[in-house]
Coordinates of C-alpha atoms in Angstrom, one line a residue:
X1 CA 30.6 163.9 124.8
X2 CA 31.1 165.0 121.2
X3 CA 32.8 168.2 122.4
X4 CA 35.2 166.1 124.5
X5 CA 36.0 163.8 121.5
X6 CA 36.6 166.8 119.3
X7 CA 38.9 168.5 121.9
X8 CA 40.7 165.2 122.3
X9 CA 41.2 164.7 118.6
X10 CA 42.5 168.2 118.2
X11 CA 45.0 167.7 121.0
X12 CA 46.2 164.4 119.6
X13 CA 46.5 165.7 116.0
X14 CA 48.2 168.9 117.1
X15 CA 50.7 167.0 119.2
X16 CA 51.5 164.6 116.3
X17 CA 51.9 167.4 113.7
X18 CA 54.1 169.5 116.0
X19 CA 56.2 166.5 116.9
X20 CA 56.7 165.8 113.2
X21 CA 57.8 169.4 112.6
X22 CA 60.2 169.3 115.5
X23 CA 61.8 166.1 114.2
X24 CA 62.1 167.5 110.7
X25 CA 63.9 170.6 112.0
X26 CA 66.2 168.5 114.1
X27 CA 67.1 166.3 111.2
X28 CA 67.8 169.2 108.8
X29 CA 69.7 171.4 111.3
X30 CA 73.4 171.1 111.9
X31 CA 73.8 170.7 115.6
X32 CA 77.5 170.8 116.4
X33 CA 77.1 169.8 120.0
X34 CA 76.6 166.1 120.0
X35 CA 75.2 165.9 123.5
X36 CA 72.5 168.4 122.6
X37 CA 71.5 166.3 119.6
X38 CA 71.6 163.2 121.7
X39 CA 69.3 164.8 124.3
X40 CA 66.8 165.9 121.7
X41 CA 66.9 162.6 119.8
X42 CA 66.3 160.7 123.1
X43 CA 62.8 162.2 123.4
X44 CA 62.0 162.1 119.7
X45 CA 60.1 158.9 120.0
X46 CA 58.0 160.1 122.9
X47 CA 57.6 163.7 121.7
X48 CA 54.2 163.1 120.1
X49 CA 52.4 161.6 123.1
X50 CA 54.1 164.1 125.4
X51 CA 52.9 167.0 123.4
X52 CA 49.5 165.5 123.1
X53 CA 49.4 165.0 126.9
X54 CA 50.5 168.6 127.4
X55 CA 47.7 169.9 125.1
X56 CA 45.1 167.7 126.8
X57 CA 46.1 169.0 130.3
X58 CA 45.8 172.6 129.0
X59 CA 42.5 172.0 127.2
X60 CA 41.1 170.3 130.3
X61 CA 41.9 173.4 132.5
X62 CA 40.4 175.6 129.8
X63 CA 37.1 173.8 129.1
X64 CA 36.3 172.3 132.5
X65 CA 34.0 175.2 133.3
X66 CA 31.8 174.8 130.2
X67 CA 31.6 171.1 129.4
X68 CA 32.1 167.7 131.1
X69 CA 35.7 166.5 131.1
X70 CA 35.3 162.9 132.1
X71 CA 36.8 161.7 128.8
X72 CA 39.7 164.0 129.1
X73 CA 40.4 162.8 132.6
X74 CA 40.6 159.3 131.3
X75 CA 42.7 160.3 128.4
X76 CA 45.4 161.8 130.5
X77 CA 46.6 158.6 132.2
X78 CA 46.2 156.6 129.0
X79 CA 48.3 159.0 126.9
X80 CA 50.8 159.4 129.7
X81 CA 51.1 155.6 130.0
X82 CA 51.6 155.3 126.3
X83 CA 54.5 157.9 126.4
X84 CA 56.0 156.1 129.4
X85 CA 55.9 152.7 127.6
X86 CA 57.5 154.2 124.4
X87 CA 60.2 155.9 126.4
X88 CA 61.0 152.7 128.3
X89 CA 61.2 150.7 125.1
X90 CA 63.5 153.3 123.6
X91 CA 65.9 153.2 126.6
X92 CA 65.9 149.3 126.6
X93 CA 66.7 149.2 122.8
X94 CA 69.4 151.8 123.2
X95 CA 71.1 149.8 126.0
X96 CA 70.8 146.3 124.6
X97 CA 70.5 146.8 120.8
X98 CA 73.0 149.5 120.0
X99 CA 74.5 149.8 116.6
X100 CA 71.6 148.3 114.8
X101 CA 71.9 145.0 116.7
X102 CA 69.1 142.6 117.3
X103 CA 67.1 142.5 120.6
X104 CA 67.4 139.4 122.7
X105 CA 64.5 137.3 124.0
X106 CA 64.9 138.5 127.5
X107 CA 64.5 142.2 126.5
X108 CA 61.3 141.4 124.5
X109 CA 59.8 139.5 127.4
X110 CA 60.7 142.3 129.8
X111 CA 59.1 144.8 127.4
X112 CA 55.9 142.8 127.3
X113 CA 55.8 142.4 131.0
X114 CA 56.4 146.1 131.5
X115 CA 53.7 147.1 129.1
X116 CA 51.2 144.7 130.7
X117 CA 52.1 146.1 134.2
X118 CA 51.6 149.7 133.1
X119 CA 48.3 149.1 131.4
X120 CA 47.1 147.1 134.3
X121 CA 48.0 150.0 136.6
X122 CA 46.1 152.4 134.4
X123 CA 43.1 150.1 134.3
X124 CA 43.1 149.9 138.1
X125 CA 43.5 153.7 138.4
X126 CA 40.7 154.4 135.9
X127 CA 38.3 152.0 137.5
X128 CA 39.0 153.2 141.0
X129 CA 40.4 149.9 142.3
X130 CA 43.9 151.2 142.8
X131 CA 43.5 152.2 146.5
X132 CA 42.0 148.8 147.3
X133 CA 44.7 146.9 145.5
X134 CA 47.4 149.0 147.2
X135 CA 45.8 148.4 150.6
X136 CA 45.7 144.6 149.9
X137 CA 49.4 144.5 148.9
X138 CA 50.3 146.6 152.0
X139 CA 48.4 144.2 154.3
X140 CA 49.8 141.1 152.8
X141 CA 53.2 140.4 154.5
X142 CA 55.9 137.8 154.0
X143 CA 58.1 136.7 156.8
X144 CA 61.8 137.3 155.9
X145 CA 63.9 136.2 158.9
X146 CA 62.8 138.0 161.9
X147 CA 61.2 140.8 159.9
X148 CA 57.9 140.9 157.9
X149 CA 57.8 142.7 154.6
X150 CA 54.7 143.6 152.7
X151 CA 54.2 142.9 149.1
X152 CA 53.8 146.6 148.4
X153 CA 57.2 147.3 149.9
X154 CA 58.7 144.5 147.8
X155 CA 57.1 145.9 144.7
X156 CA 58.3 149.4 145.4
X157 CA 61.8 148.1 146.2
X158 CA 62.0 146.1 142.9
X159 CA 60.7 149.0 141.0
X160 CA 63.3 151.4 142.4
X161 CA 66.1 149.0 141.8
X162 CA 65.1 148.3 138.2
X163 CA 64.5 152.0 137.4
X164 CA 67.9 153.1 138.9
X165 CA 69.8 150.3 137.1
X166 CA 68.1 151.0 133.7
X167 CA 68.8 154.8 134.0
X168 CA 72.5 154.0 134.9
X169 CA 72.8 151.7 132.0
X170 CA 71.2 154.2 129.7
X171 CA 73.5 157.0 130.8
X172 CA 76.5 154.6 130.6
X173 CA 75.5 153.6 127.0
X174 CA 75.2 157.3 125.9
X175 CA 78.6 158.2 127.5
X176 CA 80.2 155.1 126.0
X177 CA 78.9 156.1 122.6
X178 CA 80.3 159.5 122.9
X179 CA 83.7 158.3 124.3
X180 CA 84.1 155.8 121.4
X181 CA 83.7 158.7 118.9
X182 CA 86.7 160.6 120.4
X183 CA 89.2 159.9 117.6
X184 CA 91.9 161.9 119.5
X185 CA 92.0 159.3 122.2
X186 CA 93.6 155.9 121.8
X187 CA 91.1 153.1 121.2
X188 CA 92.3 151.1 124.2
X189 CA 92.0 154.1 126.5
X190 CA 88.5 154.8 125.2
X191 CA 87.4 151.2 126.0
X192 CA 88.9 151.5 129.5
X193 CA 87.2 154.8 130.2
X194 CA 83.8 153.4 128.9
X195 CA 84.1 150.3 131.1
X196 CA 85.1 152.3 134.2
X197 CA 82.2 154.8 133.6
X198 CA 79.7 152.0 133.3
X199 CA 81.0 150.2 136.3
X200 CA 80.9 153.4 138.4
X201 CA 77.4 154.2 137.3
X202 CA 76.1 150.7 138.1
X203 CA 77.7 150.8 141.5
X204 CA 76.1 154.2 142.3
X205 CA 72.8 152.9 141.0
X206 CA 73.0 149.8 143.3
X207 CA 73.9 151.9 146.3
X208 CA 71.2 154.5 145.6
X209 CA 68.5 151.8 145.1
X210 CA 69.5 150.0 148.3
X211 CA 69.3 153.3 150.2
X212 CA 65.9 154.0 148.6
X213 CA 64.7 150.5 149.8
X214 CA 65.9 151.3 153.3
X215 CA 68.8 148.8 153.6
X216 CA 71.6 150.0 155.8
X217 CA 74.7 150.3 153.7
X218 CA 76.9 149.3 156.6
X219 CA 75.8 145.7 156.2
X220 CA 77.7 145.6 152.9
X221 CA 80.9 145.3 154.9
X222 CA 79.9 141.8 155.8
X223 CA 79.1 141.0 152.3
X224 CA 82.4 142.5 151.1
X225 CA 84.3 140.3 153.5
X226 CA 82.5 137.2 152.2
X227 CA 83.1 138.3 148.7
X228 CA 86.8 138.7 149.4
X229 CA 87.0 135.1 150.7
X230 CA 85.1 133.8 147.7
X231 CA 87.5 135.7 145.4
X232 CA 90.5 134.3 147.2
X233 CA 89.2 130.7 147.0
X234 CA 87.2 130.0 143.9
X235 CA 87.2 133.0 141.6
X236 CA 90.9 133.5 141.1
X237 CA 90.8 132.8 137.3
X238 CA 87.8 135.1 136.8
X239 CA 89.4 138.0 138.7
X240 CA 92.7 137.4 137.0
X241 CA 91.0 137.7 133.6
X242 CA 89.2 140.9 134.6
X243 CA 92.5 142.4 136.0
X244 CA 94.3 141.3 132.9
X245 CA 91.8 142.9 130.6
X246 CA 92.2 146.3 132.3
X247 CA 96.0 145.9 132.2
X248 CA 95.9 145.2 128.5
X249 CA 93.8 148.2 127.8
X250 CA 95.8 150.5 129.9
X251 CA 99.2 149.3 128.5
X252 CA 97.8 149.6 125.0
X253 CA 99.6 146.4 124.0
X254 CA 96.5 145.4 122.1
X255 CA 93.9 147.6 120.3
X256 CA 90.8 147.1 118.3
X257 CA 91.8 146.2 114.7
X258 CA 95.2 144.8 115.6
X259 CA 96.4 141.7 113.7
X260 CA 97.6 139.2 116.3
X261 CA 98.7 135.6 116.7
X262 CA 98.0 133.9 120.0
X263 CA 99.1 130.3 120.3
X264 CA 97.6 128.7 117.2
X265 CA 95.0 131.5 116.6
X266 CA 95.7 134.3 114.1
X267 CA 93.2 137.0 113.3
X268 CA 91.9 140.5 113.9
X269 CA 91.0 141.8 117.3
X270 CA 87.3 142.8 117.1
X271 CA 86.4 143.2 120.7
X272 CA 88.2 143.6 124.0
X273 CA 86.0 142.9 127.0
X274 CA 86.9 142.9 130.7
X275 CA 87.1 139.1 130.8
X276 CA 88.0 138.0 127.3
X277 CA 89.1 139.2 123.9
X278 CA 87.5 138.1 120.6
X279 CA 89.9 137.4 117.7
X280 CA 88.3 137.0 114.2
X281 CA 90.4 134.8 111.9
X282 CA 90.6 135.5 108.1
X283 CA 88.1 132.7 107.4
X284 CA 85.5 134.4 109.6
X285 CA 85.8 132.1 112.7
X286 CA 85.8 134.0 116.0
X287 CA 87.9 132.8 118.9
X288 CA 87.2 133.8 122.5
X289 CA 90.6 134.1 124.3
X290 CA 90.8 134.8 128.1
X291 CA 92.7 138.0 128.9
X292 CA 95.0 136.1 131.3
X293 CA 96.3 134.1 128.3
X294 CA 97.1 137.4 126.5
X295 CA 99.0 138.8 129.5
X296 CA 100.9 135.7 130.6
X297 CA 101.7 134.1 127.2
X298 CA 103.5 135.3 124.1
X299 CA 101.4 137.3 121.7
X300 CA 102.5 138.3 118.2
X301 CA 101.1 141.7 117.3
X302 CA 101.6 142.2 113.6
X303 CA 100.4 145.8 113.8
X304 CA 101.6 147.1 117.1
X305 CA 103.9 149.9 115.8
X306 CA 103.4 149.4 112.0
X307 CA 100.6 147.7 110.2
X308 CA 102.8 147.0 107.2
X309 CA 103.5 143.2 106.9
X310 CA 106.0 141.5 104.6
X311 CA 105.0 138.6 102.4
X312 CA 107.2 136.5 100.0
X313 CA 106.8 134.1 97.2
X314 CA 109.5 131.8 95.6
X315 CA 109.9 130.3 92.1
X316 CA 112.6 128.7 90.0
X317 CA 113.7 129.8 86.5
X318 CA 115.9 128.1 84.0
X319 CA 119.7 128.6 84.0
X320 CA 119.6 130.3 80.6
X321 CA 117.5 133.1 82.1
X322 CA 118.9 136.6 82.5
X323 CA 118.8 137.1 86.3
X324 CA 118.7 140.9 86.2
X325 CA 115.8 140.9 83.8
X326 CA 113.9 138.2 85.8
X327 CA 114.3 140.1 89.1
X328 CA 113.1 143.3 87.5
X329 CA 110.1 141.5 86.1
X330 CA 109.2 140.2 89.5
X331 CA 109.4 143.6 91.2
X332 CA 107.3 145.2 88.4
X333 CA 104.7 142.5 88.7
X334 CA 104.4 143.1 92.5
X335 CA 104.1 146.8 91.9
X336 CA 101.1 146.2 89.6
X337 CA 99.0 144.7 92.4
X338 CA 97.0 147.4 94.2
X339 CA 97.4 146.0 97.7
X340 CA 101.2 146.0 97.5
X341 CA 102.6 149.2 99.1
X342 CA 105.2 151.3 97.2
X343 CA 107.4 151.9 100.3
X344 CA 109.1 149.7 101.2
X345 CA 109.5 148.7 97.6
X346 CA 109.2 145.1 96.4
X347 CA 112.6 143.4 96.2
X348 CA 113.7 140.3 94.3
X349 CA 116.6 138.0 95.5
X350 CA 118.6 135.2 94.1
X351 CA 118.4 132.6 96.9
X352 CA 120.4 129.6 95.6
X353 CA 121.3 127.4 92.7
X354 CA 118.9 124.4 92.4
X355 CA 119.5 121.4 90.2
X356 CA 116.7 122.6 88.0
X357 CA 117.6 126.3 87.9
X358 CA 117.9 129.6 89.8
X359 CA 115.7 129.9 92.9
X360 CA 114.3 133.4 93.2
X361 CA 112.4 135.1 96.0
X362 CA 110.2 138.2 95.7
X363 CA 109.5 140.1 98.9
X364 CA 106.8 142.7 99.1
X365 CA 104.8 144.5 101.8
X366 CA 101.0 145.1 102.4
X367 CA 99.3 147.5 104.7
X368 CA 96.1 145.6 105.3
X369 CA 96.8 142.1 106.6
X370 CA 93.4 141.9 108.1
X371 CA 92.0 141.5 104.6
X372 CA 93.8 138.2 104.1
X373 CA 97.1 137.1 102.6
X374 CA 96.1 134.4 100.2
X375 CA 94.3 136.8 97.8
X376 CA 97.3 139.2 97.5
X377 CA 99.7 136.3 97.1
X378 CA 97.5 134.9 94.3
X379 CA 97.4 138.3 92.6
X380 CA 101.2 138.7 92.8
X381 CA 101.8 135.1 91.5
X382 CA 99.4 135.7 88.6
X383 CA 101.1 138.9 87.7
X384 CA 104.5 137.1 87.9
X385 CA 103.3 134.4 85.6
X386 CA 102.0 136.8 83.0
X387 CA 105.2 138.8 83.1
X388 CA 107.4 135.7 82.7
X389 CA 105.2 134.4 79.9
X390 CA 105.5 137.7 78.1
X391 CA 109.3 137.7 78.4
X392 CA 109.6 134.1 77.3
X393 CA 111.1 133.0 80.6
X394 CA 110.5 129.3 81.4
X395 CA 109.8 127.9 84.9
X396 CA 111.4 124.5 84.6
X397 CA 109.8 121.4 86.1
X398 CA 111.9 118.8 87.9
X399 CA 113.4 116.2 85.5
X400 CA 116.2 113.7 85.7
X401 CA 118.2 111.8 83.0
X402 CA 119.1 108.2 83.5
X403 CA 122.0 106.8 81.4
X404 CA 122.9 103.1 81.1
X405 CA 126.7 103.1 80.7
X406 CA 127.2 99.3 80.1
X407 CA 125.3 96.1 80.0
X408 CA 125.7 93.9 83.1
X409 CA 124.6 90.3 82.8
X410 CA 122.0 89.1 85.2
X411 CA 123.1 86.9 88.1
X412 CA 120.5 84.2 87.3
X413 CA 121.8 83.9 83.7
X414 CA 125.4 83.2 85.0
X415 CA 124.2 80.5 87.4
X416 CA 122.1 78.8 84.7
X417 CA 125.2 78.3 82.5
X418 CA 127.1 76.5 85.3
X419 CA 124.4 73.8 85.9
X420 CA 125.0 70.5 84.0
X421 CA 122.5 69.3 81.5
X422 CA 121.7 66.1 83.3
X423 CA 120.8 68.0 86.4
X424 CA 118.1 70.0 84.7

């Protein structure tokens, strides 16, 4: 027994040390092929139990002629199950929590159920109850229509469907991540390709899982006809939104990072899904806009061909002001703000003659409207105020002069003189 514990400890320790060395080499090496790095990193989390399992199998075959190997026989399914659970958790986190996102409650529950099912299966295998449980599930049948299906068949079918779908989603997530890194391809085209690849993989996974279960794929023609009727009657809006989403992505009329105005909503396009688009306003509020609305209505894209946007501010100066000097001060003040671009250059204009003075306008351009307009307008106005104060130019406030040209007697005073004394 002690020899088995010693051999098991050596195998586990060697596997952990070798896995750590391999991970260190991978992290320090410059792997140019991203798919090679992706394939290696995918098994980094399960590398330690897999190597330990390999060493245990090798040690079992080497020492089985000299010592008892009952403990090693039990350790093989335990370590293998641990590797399977860690690999499944890695795949689920990569699918549903990419980019450092949080994991939803459904994924956490599924992970717990999967872990319990795997450990229960290992316990049944180790105790020798697995054949009896499998026979019981095979003999327990459920009537489904005219046919009878055993619980074992249902469990195998559910397992095959879940496994194929998870593998398809995992491969789709890996391909989507690689496609989104292709800077040479337009962002809209990358999104279209990623969505199409995922849809094709899910379709293939469903067809493969159905064939593994034993369902004849020709029966899908009936389902397709019913689906077509349903789409024609009650799902027109949903289908229209999906089609509109693909049309928008293919036409490239919208892209991630565009500054748009749709109806009364203005903001940055942060996500383009197949059914809706998310627009994040400058105050942080996200609006979910159906894609059909983007395709059928008017959309102002402030950065379709050029991200540079013009802003303007107006002010009034006194009539004694030198206009040329004032306009030059305005333009220099705008140039002093970092967010104002140099080309096109800021330009000052004399708009009109107000009763209080000259009305001037300063037009300038910015290249990052997604960072907000109020802040840059405030910076420009503050720079203008400092420049005018330094030059001694006043900004007049509205005022009026009221002159009384002559004294007019009040009407009640005239009437009072005409009334006799006796009548008072």
